[in-house]
Every structure is written in C-alpha cells, then in structure tokens.
Coordinates of C-alpha atoms in Angstrom, one line a residue:
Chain R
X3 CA 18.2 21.8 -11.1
X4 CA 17.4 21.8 -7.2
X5 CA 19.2 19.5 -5.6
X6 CA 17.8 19.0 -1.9
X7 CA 19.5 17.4 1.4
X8 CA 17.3 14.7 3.0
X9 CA 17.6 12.0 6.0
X10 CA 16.7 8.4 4.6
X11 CA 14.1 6.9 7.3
X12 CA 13.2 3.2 5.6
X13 CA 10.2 1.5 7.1
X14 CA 7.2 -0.9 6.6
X15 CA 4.1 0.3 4.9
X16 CA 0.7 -1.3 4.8
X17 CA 0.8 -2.0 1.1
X18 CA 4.5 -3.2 1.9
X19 CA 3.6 -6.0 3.8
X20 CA 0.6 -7.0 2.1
X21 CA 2.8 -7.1 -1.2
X22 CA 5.1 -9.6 1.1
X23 CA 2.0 -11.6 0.9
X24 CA 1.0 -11.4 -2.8
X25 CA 4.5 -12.4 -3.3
X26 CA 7.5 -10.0 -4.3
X27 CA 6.8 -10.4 -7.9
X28 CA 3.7 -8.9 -7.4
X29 CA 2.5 -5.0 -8.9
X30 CA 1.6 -4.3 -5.5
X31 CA 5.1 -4.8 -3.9
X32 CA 7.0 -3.5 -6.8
X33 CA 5.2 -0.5 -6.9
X34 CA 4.9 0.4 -3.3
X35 CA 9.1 -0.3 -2.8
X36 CA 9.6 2.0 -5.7
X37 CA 8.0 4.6 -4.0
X38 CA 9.6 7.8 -2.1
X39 CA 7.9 10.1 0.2
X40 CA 8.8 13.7 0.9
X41 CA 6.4 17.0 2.3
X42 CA 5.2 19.1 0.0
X43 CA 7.3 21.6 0.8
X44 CA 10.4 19.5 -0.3
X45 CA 8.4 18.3 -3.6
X46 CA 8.3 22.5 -4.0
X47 CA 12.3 22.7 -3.6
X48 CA 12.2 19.3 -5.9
X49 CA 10.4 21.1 -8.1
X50 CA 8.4 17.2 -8.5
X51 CA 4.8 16.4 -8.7
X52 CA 3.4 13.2 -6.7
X53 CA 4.6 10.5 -9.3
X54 CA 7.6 12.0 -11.1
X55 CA 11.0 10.2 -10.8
X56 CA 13.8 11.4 -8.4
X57 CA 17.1 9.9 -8.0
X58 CA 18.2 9.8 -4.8
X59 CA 22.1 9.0 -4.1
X60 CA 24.0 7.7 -0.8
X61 CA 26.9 7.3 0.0
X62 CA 26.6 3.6 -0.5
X63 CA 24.5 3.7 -3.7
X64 CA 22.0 5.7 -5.8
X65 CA 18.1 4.7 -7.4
X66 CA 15.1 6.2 -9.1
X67 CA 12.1 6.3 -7.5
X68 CA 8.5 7.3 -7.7
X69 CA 8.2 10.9 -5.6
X70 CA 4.5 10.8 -3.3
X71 CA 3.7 13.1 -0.4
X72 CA 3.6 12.6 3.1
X73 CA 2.8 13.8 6.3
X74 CA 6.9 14.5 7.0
X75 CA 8.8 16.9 8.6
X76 CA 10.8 18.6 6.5
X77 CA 14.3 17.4 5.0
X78 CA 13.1 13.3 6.2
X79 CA 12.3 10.8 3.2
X80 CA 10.4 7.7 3.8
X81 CA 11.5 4.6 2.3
X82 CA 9.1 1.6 2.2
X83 CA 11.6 -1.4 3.0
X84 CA 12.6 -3.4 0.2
X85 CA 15.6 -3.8 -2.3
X86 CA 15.7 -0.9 -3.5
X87 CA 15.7 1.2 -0.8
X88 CA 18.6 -1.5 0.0
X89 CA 20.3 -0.1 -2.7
X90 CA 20.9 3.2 -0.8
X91 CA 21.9 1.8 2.9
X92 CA 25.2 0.5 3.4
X93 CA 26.4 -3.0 5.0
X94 CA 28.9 -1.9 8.1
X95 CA 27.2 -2.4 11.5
X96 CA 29.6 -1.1 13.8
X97 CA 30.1 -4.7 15.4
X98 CA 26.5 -4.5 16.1
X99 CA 25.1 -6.9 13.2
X100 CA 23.2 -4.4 12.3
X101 CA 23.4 -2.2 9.9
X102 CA 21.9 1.9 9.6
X103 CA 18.3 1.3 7.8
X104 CA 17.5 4.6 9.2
X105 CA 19.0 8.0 9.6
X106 CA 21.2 8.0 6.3
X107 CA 22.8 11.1 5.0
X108 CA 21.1 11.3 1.3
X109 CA 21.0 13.7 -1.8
X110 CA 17.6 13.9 -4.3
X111 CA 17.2 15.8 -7.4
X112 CA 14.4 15.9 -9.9
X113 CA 15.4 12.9 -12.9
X114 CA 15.7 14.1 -16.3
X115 CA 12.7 14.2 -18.6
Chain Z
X11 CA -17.1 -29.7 0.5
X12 CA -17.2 -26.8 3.2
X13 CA -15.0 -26.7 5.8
X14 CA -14.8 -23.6 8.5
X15 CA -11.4 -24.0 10.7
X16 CA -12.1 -21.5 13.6
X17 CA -9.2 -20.0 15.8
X18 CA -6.5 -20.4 13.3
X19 CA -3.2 -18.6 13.7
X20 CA -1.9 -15.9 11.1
X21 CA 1.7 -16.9 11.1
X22 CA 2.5 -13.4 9.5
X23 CA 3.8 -10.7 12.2
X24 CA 4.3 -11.1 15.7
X25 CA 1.1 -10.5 16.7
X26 CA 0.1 -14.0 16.2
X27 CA -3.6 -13.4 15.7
X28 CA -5.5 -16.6 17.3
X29 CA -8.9 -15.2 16.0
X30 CA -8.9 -16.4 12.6
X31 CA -11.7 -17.9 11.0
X32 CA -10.8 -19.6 7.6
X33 CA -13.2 -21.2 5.5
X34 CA -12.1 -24.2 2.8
X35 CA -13.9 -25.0 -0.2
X36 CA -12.6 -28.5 -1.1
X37 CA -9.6 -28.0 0.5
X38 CA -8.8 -24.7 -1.0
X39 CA -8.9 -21.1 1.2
X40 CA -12.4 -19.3 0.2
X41 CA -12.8 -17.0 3.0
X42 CA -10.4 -15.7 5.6
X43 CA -12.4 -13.6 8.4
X44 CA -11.3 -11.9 11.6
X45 CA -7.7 -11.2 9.8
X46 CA -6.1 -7.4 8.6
X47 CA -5.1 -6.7 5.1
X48 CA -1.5 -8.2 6.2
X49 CA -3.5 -11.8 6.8
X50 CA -5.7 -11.5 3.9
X51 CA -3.0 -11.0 1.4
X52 CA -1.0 -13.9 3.1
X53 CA -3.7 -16.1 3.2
X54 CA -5.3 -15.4 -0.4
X55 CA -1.9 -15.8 -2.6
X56 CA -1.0 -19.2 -1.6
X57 CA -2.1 -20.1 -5.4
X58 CA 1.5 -19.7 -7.0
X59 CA 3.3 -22.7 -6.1
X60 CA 7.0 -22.5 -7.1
X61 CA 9.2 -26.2 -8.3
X62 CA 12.5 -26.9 -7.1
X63 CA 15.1 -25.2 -9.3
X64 CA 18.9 -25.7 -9.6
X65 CA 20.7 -22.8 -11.9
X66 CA 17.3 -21.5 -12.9
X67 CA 16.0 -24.8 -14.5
X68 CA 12.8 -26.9 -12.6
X69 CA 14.4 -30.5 -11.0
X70 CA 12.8 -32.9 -8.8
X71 CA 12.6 -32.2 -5.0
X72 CA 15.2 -35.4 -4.7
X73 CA 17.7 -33.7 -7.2
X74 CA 17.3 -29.9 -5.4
X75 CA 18.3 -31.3 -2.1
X76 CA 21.0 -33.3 -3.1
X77 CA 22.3 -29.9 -4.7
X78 CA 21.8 -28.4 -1.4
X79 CA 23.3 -30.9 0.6
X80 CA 26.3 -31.1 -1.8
X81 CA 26.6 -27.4 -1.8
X82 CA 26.4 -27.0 1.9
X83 CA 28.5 -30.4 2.5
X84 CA 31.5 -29.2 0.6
X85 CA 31.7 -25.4 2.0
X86 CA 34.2 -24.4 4.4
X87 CA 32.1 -22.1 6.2
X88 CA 28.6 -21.8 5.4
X89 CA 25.9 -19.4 6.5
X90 CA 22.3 -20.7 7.6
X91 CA 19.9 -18.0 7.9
X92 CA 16.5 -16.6 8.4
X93 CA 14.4 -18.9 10.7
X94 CA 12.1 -15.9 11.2
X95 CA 8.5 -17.2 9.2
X96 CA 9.0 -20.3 10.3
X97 CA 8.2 -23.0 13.7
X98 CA 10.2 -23.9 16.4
X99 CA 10.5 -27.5 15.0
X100 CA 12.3 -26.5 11.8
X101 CA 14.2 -24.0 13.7
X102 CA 15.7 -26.6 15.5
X103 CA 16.5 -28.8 12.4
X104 CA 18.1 -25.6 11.4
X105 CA 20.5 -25.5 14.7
X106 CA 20.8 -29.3 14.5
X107 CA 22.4 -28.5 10.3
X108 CA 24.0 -25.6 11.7
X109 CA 26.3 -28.0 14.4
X110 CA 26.8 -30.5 11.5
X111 CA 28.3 -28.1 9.1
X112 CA 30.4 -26.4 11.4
X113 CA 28.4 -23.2 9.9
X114 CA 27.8 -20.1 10.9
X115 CA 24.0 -19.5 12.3
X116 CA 22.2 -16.2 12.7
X117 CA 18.2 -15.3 12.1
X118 CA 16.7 -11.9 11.3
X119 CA 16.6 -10.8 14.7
X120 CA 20.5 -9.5 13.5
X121 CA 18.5 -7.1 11.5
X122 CA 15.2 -6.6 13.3
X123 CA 15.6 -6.4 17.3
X124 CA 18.7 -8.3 17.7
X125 CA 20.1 -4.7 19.7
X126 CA 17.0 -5.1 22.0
X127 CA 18.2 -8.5 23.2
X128 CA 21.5 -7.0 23.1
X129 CA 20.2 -4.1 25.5
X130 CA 18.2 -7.1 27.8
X131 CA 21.8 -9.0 28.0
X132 CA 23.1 -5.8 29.4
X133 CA 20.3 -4.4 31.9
X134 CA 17.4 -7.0 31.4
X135 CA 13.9 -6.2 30.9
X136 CA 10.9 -5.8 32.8
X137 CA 8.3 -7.1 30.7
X138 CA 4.7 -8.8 30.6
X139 CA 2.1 -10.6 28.1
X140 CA -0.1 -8.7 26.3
X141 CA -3.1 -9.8 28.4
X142 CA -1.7 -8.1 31.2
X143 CA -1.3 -5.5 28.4
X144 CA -5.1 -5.3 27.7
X145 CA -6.6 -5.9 31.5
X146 CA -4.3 -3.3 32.5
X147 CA -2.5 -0.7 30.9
X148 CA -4.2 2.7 31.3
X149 CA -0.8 4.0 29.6
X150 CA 0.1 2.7 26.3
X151 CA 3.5 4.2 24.9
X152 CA 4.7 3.3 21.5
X153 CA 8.5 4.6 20.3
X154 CA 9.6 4.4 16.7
X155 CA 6.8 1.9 15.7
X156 CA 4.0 2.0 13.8
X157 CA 1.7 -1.1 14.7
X158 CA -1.5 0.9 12.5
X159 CA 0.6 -0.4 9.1
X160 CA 2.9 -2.9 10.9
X161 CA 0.9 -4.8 13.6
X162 CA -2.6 -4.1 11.8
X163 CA -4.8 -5.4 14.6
X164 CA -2.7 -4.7 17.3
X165 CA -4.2 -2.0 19.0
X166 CA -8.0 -3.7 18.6
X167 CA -6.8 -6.8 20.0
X168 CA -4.0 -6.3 22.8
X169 CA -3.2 -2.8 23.5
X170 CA -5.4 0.7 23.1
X171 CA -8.9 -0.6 22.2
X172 CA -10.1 -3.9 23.9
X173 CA -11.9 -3.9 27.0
X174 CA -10.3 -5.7 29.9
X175 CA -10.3 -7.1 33.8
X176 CA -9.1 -3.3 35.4
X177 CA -9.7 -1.1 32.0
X178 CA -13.2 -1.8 31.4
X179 CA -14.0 1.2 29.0
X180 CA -11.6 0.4 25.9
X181 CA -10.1 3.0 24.5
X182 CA -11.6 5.9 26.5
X183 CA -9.8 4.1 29.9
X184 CA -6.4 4.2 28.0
X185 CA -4.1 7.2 27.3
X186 CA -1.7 6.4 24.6
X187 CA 1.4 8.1 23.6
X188 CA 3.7 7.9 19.9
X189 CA 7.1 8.9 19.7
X190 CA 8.4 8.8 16.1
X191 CA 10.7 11.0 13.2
X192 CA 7.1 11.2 11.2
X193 CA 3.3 11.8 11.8
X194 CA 2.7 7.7 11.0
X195 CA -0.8 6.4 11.0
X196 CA -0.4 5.0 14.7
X197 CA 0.4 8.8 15.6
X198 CA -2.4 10.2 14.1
X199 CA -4.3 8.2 17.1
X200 CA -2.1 9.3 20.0
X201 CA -3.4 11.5 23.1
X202 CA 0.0 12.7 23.0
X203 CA 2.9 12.3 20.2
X204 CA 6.2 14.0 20.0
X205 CA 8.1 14.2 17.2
X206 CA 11.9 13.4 17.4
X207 CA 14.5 14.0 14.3
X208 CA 16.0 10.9 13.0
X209 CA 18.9 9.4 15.2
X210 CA 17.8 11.9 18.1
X211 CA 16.2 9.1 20.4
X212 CA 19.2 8.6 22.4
X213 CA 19.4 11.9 23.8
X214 CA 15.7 12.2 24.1
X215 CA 15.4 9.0 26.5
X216 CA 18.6 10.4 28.6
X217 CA 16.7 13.1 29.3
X218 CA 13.6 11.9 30.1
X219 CA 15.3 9.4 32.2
X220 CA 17.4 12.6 34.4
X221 CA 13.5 14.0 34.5
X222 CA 12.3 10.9 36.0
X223 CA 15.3 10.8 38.2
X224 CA 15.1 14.9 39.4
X225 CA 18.6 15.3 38.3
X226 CA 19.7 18.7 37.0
X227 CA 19.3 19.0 32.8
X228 CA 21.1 21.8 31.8
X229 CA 18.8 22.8 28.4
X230 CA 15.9 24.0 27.6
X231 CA 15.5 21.7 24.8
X232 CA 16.5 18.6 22.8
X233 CA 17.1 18.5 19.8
X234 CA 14.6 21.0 19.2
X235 CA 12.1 19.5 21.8
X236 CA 11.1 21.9 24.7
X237 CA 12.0 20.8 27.7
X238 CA 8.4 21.5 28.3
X239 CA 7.2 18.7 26.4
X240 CA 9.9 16.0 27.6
X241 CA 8.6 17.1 31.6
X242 CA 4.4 17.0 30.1
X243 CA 5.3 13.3 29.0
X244 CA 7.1 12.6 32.4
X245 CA 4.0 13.4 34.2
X246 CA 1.9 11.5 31.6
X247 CA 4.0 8.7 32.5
X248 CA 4.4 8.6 35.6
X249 CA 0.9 9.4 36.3
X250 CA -0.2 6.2 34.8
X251 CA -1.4 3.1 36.7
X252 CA 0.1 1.1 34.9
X253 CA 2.0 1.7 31.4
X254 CA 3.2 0.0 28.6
X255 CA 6.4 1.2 26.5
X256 CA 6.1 -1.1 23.0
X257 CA 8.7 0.2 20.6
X258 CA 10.2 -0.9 17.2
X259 CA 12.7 -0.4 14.4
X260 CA 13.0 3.1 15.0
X261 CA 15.0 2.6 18.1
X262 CA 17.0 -0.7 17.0
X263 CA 17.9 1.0 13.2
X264 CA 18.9 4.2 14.2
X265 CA 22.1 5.5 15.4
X266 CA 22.7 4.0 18.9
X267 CA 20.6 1.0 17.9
X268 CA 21.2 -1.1 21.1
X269 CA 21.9 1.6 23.4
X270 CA 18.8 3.3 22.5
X271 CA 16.6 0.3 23.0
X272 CA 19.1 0.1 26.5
X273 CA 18.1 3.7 27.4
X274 CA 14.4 2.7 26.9
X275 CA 14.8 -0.6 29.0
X276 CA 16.9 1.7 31.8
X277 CA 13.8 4.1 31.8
X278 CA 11.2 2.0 32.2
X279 CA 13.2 0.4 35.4
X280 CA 13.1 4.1 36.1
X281 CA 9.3 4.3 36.4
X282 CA 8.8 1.7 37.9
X283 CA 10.1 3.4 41.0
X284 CA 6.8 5.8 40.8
X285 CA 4.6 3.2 39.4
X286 CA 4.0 -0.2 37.5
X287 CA 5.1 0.2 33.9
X288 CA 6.4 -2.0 31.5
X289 CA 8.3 -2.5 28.0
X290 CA 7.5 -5.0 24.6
X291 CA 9.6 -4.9 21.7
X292 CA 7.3 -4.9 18.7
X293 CA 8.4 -8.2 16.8
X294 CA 8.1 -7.9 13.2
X295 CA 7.6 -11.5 11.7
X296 CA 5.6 -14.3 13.3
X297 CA 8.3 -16.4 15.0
X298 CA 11.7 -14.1 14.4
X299 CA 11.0 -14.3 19.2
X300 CA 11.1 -18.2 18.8
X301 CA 14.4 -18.1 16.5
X302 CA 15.7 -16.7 19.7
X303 CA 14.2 -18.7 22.4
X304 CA 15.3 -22.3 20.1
X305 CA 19.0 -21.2 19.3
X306 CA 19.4 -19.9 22.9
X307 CA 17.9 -23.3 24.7
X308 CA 20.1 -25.4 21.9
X309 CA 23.8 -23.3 22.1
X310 CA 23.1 -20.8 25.1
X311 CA 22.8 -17.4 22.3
X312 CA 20.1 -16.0 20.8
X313 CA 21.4 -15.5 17.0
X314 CA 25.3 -15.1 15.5
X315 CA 26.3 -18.4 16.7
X316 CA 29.1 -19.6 15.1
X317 CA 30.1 -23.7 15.1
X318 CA 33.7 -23.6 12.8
X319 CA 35.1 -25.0 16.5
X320 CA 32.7 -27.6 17.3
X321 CA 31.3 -26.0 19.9
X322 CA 28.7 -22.6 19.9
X323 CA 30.5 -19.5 20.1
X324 CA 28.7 -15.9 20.0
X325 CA 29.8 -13.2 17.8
X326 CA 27.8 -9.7 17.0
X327 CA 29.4 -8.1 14.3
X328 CA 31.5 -11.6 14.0
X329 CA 29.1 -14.1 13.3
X330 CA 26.2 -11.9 12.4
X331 CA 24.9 -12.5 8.3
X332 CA 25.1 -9.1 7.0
X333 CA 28.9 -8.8 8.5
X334 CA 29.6 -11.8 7.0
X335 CA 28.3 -11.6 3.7
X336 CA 29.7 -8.1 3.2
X337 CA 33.4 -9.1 4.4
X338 CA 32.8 -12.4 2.4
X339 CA 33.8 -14.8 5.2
X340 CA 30.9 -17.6 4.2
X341 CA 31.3 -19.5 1.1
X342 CA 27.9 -20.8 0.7
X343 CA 24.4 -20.2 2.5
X344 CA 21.2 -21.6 3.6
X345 CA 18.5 -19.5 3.3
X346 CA 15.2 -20.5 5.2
X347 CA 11.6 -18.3 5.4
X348 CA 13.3 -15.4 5.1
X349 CA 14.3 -12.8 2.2
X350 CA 18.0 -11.4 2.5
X351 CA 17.8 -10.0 -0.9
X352 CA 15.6 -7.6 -0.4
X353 CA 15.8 -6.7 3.1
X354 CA 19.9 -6.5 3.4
X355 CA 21.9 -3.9 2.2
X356 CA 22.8 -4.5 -1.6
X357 CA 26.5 -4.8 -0.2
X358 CA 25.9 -7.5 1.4
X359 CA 22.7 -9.5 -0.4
X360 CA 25.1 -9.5 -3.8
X361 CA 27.0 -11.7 -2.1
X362 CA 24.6 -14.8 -2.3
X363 CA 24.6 -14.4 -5.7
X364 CA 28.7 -14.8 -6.0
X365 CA 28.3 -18.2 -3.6
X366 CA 26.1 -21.0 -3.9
X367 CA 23.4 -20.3 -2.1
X368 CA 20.2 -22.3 -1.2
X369 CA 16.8 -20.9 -0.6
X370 CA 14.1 -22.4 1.1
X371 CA 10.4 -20.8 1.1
X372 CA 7.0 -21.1 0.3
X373 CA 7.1 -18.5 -2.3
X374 CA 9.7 -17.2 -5.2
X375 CA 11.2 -14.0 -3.5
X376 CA 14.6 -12.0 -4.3
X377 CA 17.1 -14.3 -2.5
X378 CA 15.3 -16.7 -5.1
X379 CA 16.5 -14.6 -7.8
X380 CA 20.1 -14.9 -6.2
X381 CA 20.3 -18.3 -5.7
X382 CA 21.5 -22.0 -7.1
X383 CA 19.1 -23.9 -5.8
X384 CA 15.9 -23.0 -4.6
X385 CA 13.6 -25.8 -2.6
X386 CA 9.5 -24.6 -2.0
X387 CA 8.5 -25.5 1.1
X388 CA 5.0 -25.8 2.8
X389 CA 3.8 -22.6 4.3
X390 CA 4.1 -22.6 8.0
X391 CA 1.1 -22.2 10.3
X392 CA -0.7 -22.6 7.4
X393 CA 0.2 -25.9 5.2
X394 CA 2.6 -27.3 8.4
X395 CA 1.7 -27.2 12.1
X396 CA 4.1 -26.1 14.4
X397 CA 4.8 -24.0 17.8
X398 CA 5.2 -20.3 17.2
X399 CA 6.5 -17.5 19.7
X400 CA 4.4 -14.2 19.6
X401 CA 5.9 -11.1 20.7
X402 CA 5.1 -11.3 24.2
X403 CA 6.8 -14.6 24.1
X404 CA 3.7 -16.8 24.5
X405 CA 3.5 -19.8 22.6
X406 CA 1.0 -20.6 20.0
X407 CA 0.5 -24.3 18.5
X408 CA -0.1 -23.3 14.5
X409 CA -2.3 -25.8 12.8
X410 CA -1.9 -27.5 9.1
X411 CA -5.4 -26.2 7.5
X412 CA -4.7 -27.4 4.1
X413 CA -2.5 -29.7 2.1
X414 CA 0.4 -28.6 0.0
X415 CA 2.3 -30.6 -2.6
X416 CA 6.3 -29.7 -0.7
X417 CA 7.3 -30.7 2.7
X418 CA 7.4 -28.5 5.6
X419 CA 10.7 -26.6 6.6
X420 CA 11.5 -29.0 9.1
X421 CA 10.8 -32.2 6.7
X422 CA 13.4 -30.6 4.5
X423 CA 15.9 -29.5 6.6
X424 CA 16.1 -32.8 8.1
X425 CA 17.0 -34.5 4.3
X426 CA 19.7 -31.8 3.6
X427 CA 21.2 -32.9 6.6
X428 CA 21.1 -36.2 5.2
X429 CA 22.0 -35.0 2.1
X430 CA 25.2 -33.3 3.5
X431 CA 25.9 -36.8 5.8
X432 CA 25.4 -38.8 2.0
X433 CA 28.7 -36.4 0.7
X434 CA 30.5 -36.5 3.9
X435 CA 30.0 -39.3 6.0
X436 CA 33.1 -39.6 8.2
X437 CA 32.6 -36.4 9.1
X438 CA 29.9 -37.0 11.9
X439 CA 30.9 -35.9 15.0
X440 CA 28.9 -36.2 18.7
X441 CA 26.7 -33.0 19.2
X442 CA 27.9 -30.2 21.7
X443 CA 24.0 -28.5 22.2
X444 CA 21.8 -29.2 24.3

C-alpha cells in the first residue's frame, strides 16, 4: 500500500472555531479536528476517497483521521488545530516557548479496511 | 420581557467586534445580529452550564476552591496559565496569584505570537490601529493568515472592504495581497497571492527585503519562486500609499518563528523608506494582546514570568508552559480561559493530567478532562464586564448582558488566593510588582 511523504501545516478552520464555541464536546468540533486535507492528486497516490481513514505518523506521534480534499499544493496536509492533530506535533521549542505546529516531517498511508 | 443590548462586544477573536446587536428574551440570548458564524456559535451555546468538580464528582463552588487553593498552596512550583479569553481585571488577579505562589506565569501568547513580541523586543514595530487601517491603507498585505476562517469579519470591518476618510471606494480603492503554504479562503480574494512552501518564509522576506534595499540577489528564484514574482510584489509594495502587512501563525509556527516575524518587522521599516507602510500581528483570541499589556505593566514581561525568587524574572524556553510541562518542572497548574489540552502538543498537555491541575472556564473543554478540579466561571464580555485589548491594542470596555449562576474569573481568582493564604498563612510576603 502507497505510503506518501507530506508536510504537516495545522491551522484554524471556520468550523474549528465555531466548534470552540458549541463547546469541544460538540459533533461539530469533533468532527472537523478529525479531519485531514490533502489534493487530489495525493488522495490518487493514497489511493483514498474524501472520507476514508488515513493514519498519519510523526515523529512525535501517529492518529487516524478522516481524508477530505483541498485546494493544496502537493505533498502539504492541513490539520484543523485541535488534539489530535496535537498528537502528531512534538513539545521542544528550541528555547523559543514555542513549539513547531507547522512544517512537520509526516508519513500517511491508506488504514486498513 | 424584550431587551435589545446594542454595540455589544464579541469577546471571541481579536477582532473585538463593537457592532453587536444581542437581543434577550427574559434574560436569555434570542437573537445575536451583526456577528460571524465564530460569534454566533459563541453566543448561542452558552446553555450548557458545567458544576464545580473535584476528581470527576460535582461539589460546591466553596469545596472546588478550597481544592484549588489547597492544591495550588501546597505546590512547589506551580504553573498559572492561559489568561487569553479573559479581561484585564482577572488577568491581573492572575499576576497578583502568580506573585503569591511564587509560580511560574505564562499566557497563550507562548504559543500564538509570543515570537512577534519577541521580534518587537529585538527591532520594534512600526504599527497603527485599524482605523488608520481602514481610512488609509490602499495596500493590504496579509502573510501566513487567513482572517476569511480566522478573523471572519475582518476584512468587512477594518481592512479590504469598508469605506474610509482617504479610501473612499471600499474594496475597489484597496489592493490586497496573500502570502501563504495553501490557496486559503482569504487567498482566493487577493489581487496578488504567492504561494510559499512550508518553513520557506524566512528566505522569502530576506529577499524581498535585499529587493527593497537594491542589493545584489544572486538567484533566480526562491524556493521555487521566480525572482520575477518576489520583484512584481516589491513594486506592488512599494507603490502603495500607504500599506498594511497583517500576518499570523504562519510566520510565528513555522521554522524561524521569531526571526521570521523579525524579517517581516525589519521589512516593513524597509518600506517605509519609499513610502508609509505598516505591520499588525493577527491576534487570535479576544484579549491573548491584554495578557501581554497587564503582565508587562505588573512585572516589566509580557508572558514566561517566573516568581520562585520573589521577584519577576523572564524566561522563553525557561519559564514558558509548554517547556515546562514537557520537562515536568511545575508540580501543579492553574488553568484560566484557556484549553492546553487541546491546543499543546500531547507531550506536553499529558502532563496536567500526571499533576493536580485546576481549570477555570465557562465551558467543559479537554484541560477539563485532564484535570482535579474544575471551577465554571462566568463568560467574559458576556456574563462579566471587563476591559479587553483588541489586536490593534485599543481597548474595549465589555459589558455583562446577562446573568450567570458562577462568578466571573476575576471573582474567583481572588478567593483561590484566599484560599491558598487559608493553607499557608505565614507565608505572605510584601509584593515586588508594580
């Protein structure tokens, strides 16, 4: 099965931050922070349809997620922020405080049926 | 009974809407006009009210705090944080517990644009409000932020779309630019967008900034940019009356992180040798820009303050939460309006479950989840009045529109410090801050 390179790029989305304000219990939050989006042309490699599961695995952590398409360049997925896109960056800030939410090194490949 | 409150404040980004028309129906939200989706939703789920909880199981507000204040009381180096969703007054309770304890003090700006005021300490900033923004700016730049999903009303209001003094035809007076690693929803209304891969900013802004400055650039493109491009957005720029450069996370959570956001402040000094230009970082929550204005007028630094000596010391990487969380240096934390468990790295966040931790919020969030005791609060801006900071550091007075069954932040931040004095009284010493 394809296995495909990608730079992690986590971010607020609309539906993000209005799950914020339902409350992070809420469908609308836990749905949109389980969400990964790729091009279509990595979905191809992926060999994944808009709403399959991919695992996708850092260096710091790995997490299923549901696969959507976006208008990306290749080889970038977008992370809405939330936990578990947390689960995937790692906590050393380089004596900055902060630490790398975007431009991580990550590997996705299709989950098993 | 109807009641219409007019020019309310949404509390929830920094964009501080002032425009908000809410209407009560016997003292509960009906209607909310004027606001984004971001507003709405905020303003529309206030229904679920949380109780106090110690170890998972509902207490009295009395028996929460005195948790808290033993917790906190008892720890050898605790960790206040957050401060971001909140007012100025509880902020300043916050500092106030912070001295007490002898804790460790540090609000999402660590984590949001805590390297932008790290890049102002180093070369300053040359700045405005955002009227200036919208009775001037014929140039609006934005770099790594996307205000269409982040900052919903942004451009209507303040920046691309509204009519003012010396740009009297809205949008059709203004040129706007978007610099990002993705074709986001604020690109897709740009004049002008250039695309830059992830962690490529630094080198993008050095060049631009050798354009500006005519010195010799040895390549014909960046990081797959055409030199072409960079020089088109020079003359863009430097063409402008007046312009604008707002940018985001995509400058301060990237590789370089402050001395990106450092380039960015160096290059719009730059233009302002060829014209009058301007820079706003794009502040995510509604008063993460006061966090930094009340810690730095009570202890002289803007976040990672650290007390363990008696007196404020300054630490980035040091005293910053996510540094100390992951190297496990606190052993208990405050948590106030904001939601570490979600928004740190899971390195780092797992650690407020291994220490007693103590949440304060309106709602039930992850850190909640995490956490020994959790105390609800009122919602600020909304249930509790207050001063807020919006991202052009303007301050806004926040009204109370309804009535809440908890206490405000600032309420309860002033009975954990009682609280804590109740466990520990000979420990009261004379305050260092201002």
């Amino acid at each position: 099965m394809e296995e495909v390179e990608v730079v992690l790029v986590t971010g607020r989305t609309i539906k993000q931050g209005m799950g914020v304000g339902q409350g992070k219990q809420s469908d609308l939050y836990l749905q949109e922070t389980a969400a990964a989006e790729f091009n279509a042309e990595t979905l191809a490699c992926l060999q994944v349809d808009e709403g399959d599961e991919v695992l996708i695995t850092t260096e710091f952590g790995q997490d299923v997620f549901k696969a959507r398409k976006g208008d990306l360049p290749p080889q970038i997925a977008f992370l809405p922020y939330g936990a578990r896109a947390n689960t995937l960056t790692g906590a050393v800030t380089e004596g900055s405080g902060m630490p790398a939410f975007k431009g991580l090194k990550a590997r996705v490949r299709r989950c098993q049926e | 009974m109807t009641v219409v409150c007019r020019d309310v404040v949404c509390p929830f980004c920094g964009s501080l809407c002032d425009d908000l028309e809410v209407t009560l129906e016997n003292g509960a939200i009906s209607q909310v006009k004027n606001g984004c989706a971001l507003a709405r939703s905020k303003f529309d789920h206030l229904g679920d009210i949380p109780s106090p909880r110690v170890a998972g199981q509902k207490v009295a507000l009395a028996d929460a705090l005195k948790e808290g204040g033993r917790i906190l009381g008892s720890a050898r180096h605790p960790l206040i944080y957050g401060l971001a969703s909140t007012t100025c007054e509880a902020q300043r309770a916050a500092v106030a517990l912070a001295e007490k304890l002898g804790a460790s003090i540090d609000s999402t700006s660590s984590v949001c644009h805590g390297p932008s005021t790290l890049a102002k300490q180093m070369v300053g900033i040359p700045t405005c409000t955002l009227a200036e923004v919208k009775n001037r700016a014929d140039l609006v730049v934005f770099w790594g932020c996307n205000p269409a999903e982040a900052h919903p009303r942004h451009m209507n209001r303040y920046s691309l779309r509204p009519e003012g003094q010396f740009v009297t035809r809205g949008r059709e007076g203004r040129t706007m630019v978007a610099v990002d690693v993705r074709r986001t929803a604020t690109m897709r209304q740009a004049d002008y967008s250039l695309l830059v891969p992830p962690n490529g900013d630094l080198e993008v802004l050095t060049v631009l900034r050798a354009l500006i400055n005519q010195k010799p650039v040895n390549a014909r493109e960046v990081h797959g940019i055409a030199l072409e491009e960079l020089e088109q957005l020079v003359q863009i720029m430097q063409k402008a009356s007046y312009g604008v450069l707002f940018f985001g996370m995509g400058l301060t959570m990237s590789r370089g992180s402050h001395y990106n956001v450092r380039q960015a402040l160096r290059l719009v000094q730059d233009l302002n040798e060829h014209t009058r230009f301007t820079i706003i970082p794009m502040r995510g929550h509604g008063n993460v820009a006061g966090s930094e204005h009340v810690l730095t007028w009570h202890t002289g630094y803007p976040f990672a303050v650290n007390f363990s000596r008696r007196y404020p010391r300054y630490g980035l990487g040091e005293f910053t939460a996510v540094d100390l969380l992951r190297r496990r240096e606190v052993d208990a934390a405050l948590v106030v309006a904001a939601d570490p468990g979600a928004t740190f790295p899971r390195e780092a966040s797992r650690v407020l479950q291994e220490i007693p931790t103590v949440v304060i919020d309106p709602h039930w969030n992850q850190t909640a989840e995490l956490a020994r005791v959790f105390i609800p609060t009122a919602p600020a801006g909304i249930a509790a009045s207050g001063t807020m900071y919006r991202m052009d550091l303007v301050p806004l007075p926040l009204r109370k529109i309804i009535d809440y069954p908890w206490p405000e932040d600032r309420e309860l931040l002033e009975s954990l410090a009682e609280e804590v004095s109740a466990c520990s009284p000979s420990e009261a010493v004379a305050s260092m801050t201002l």
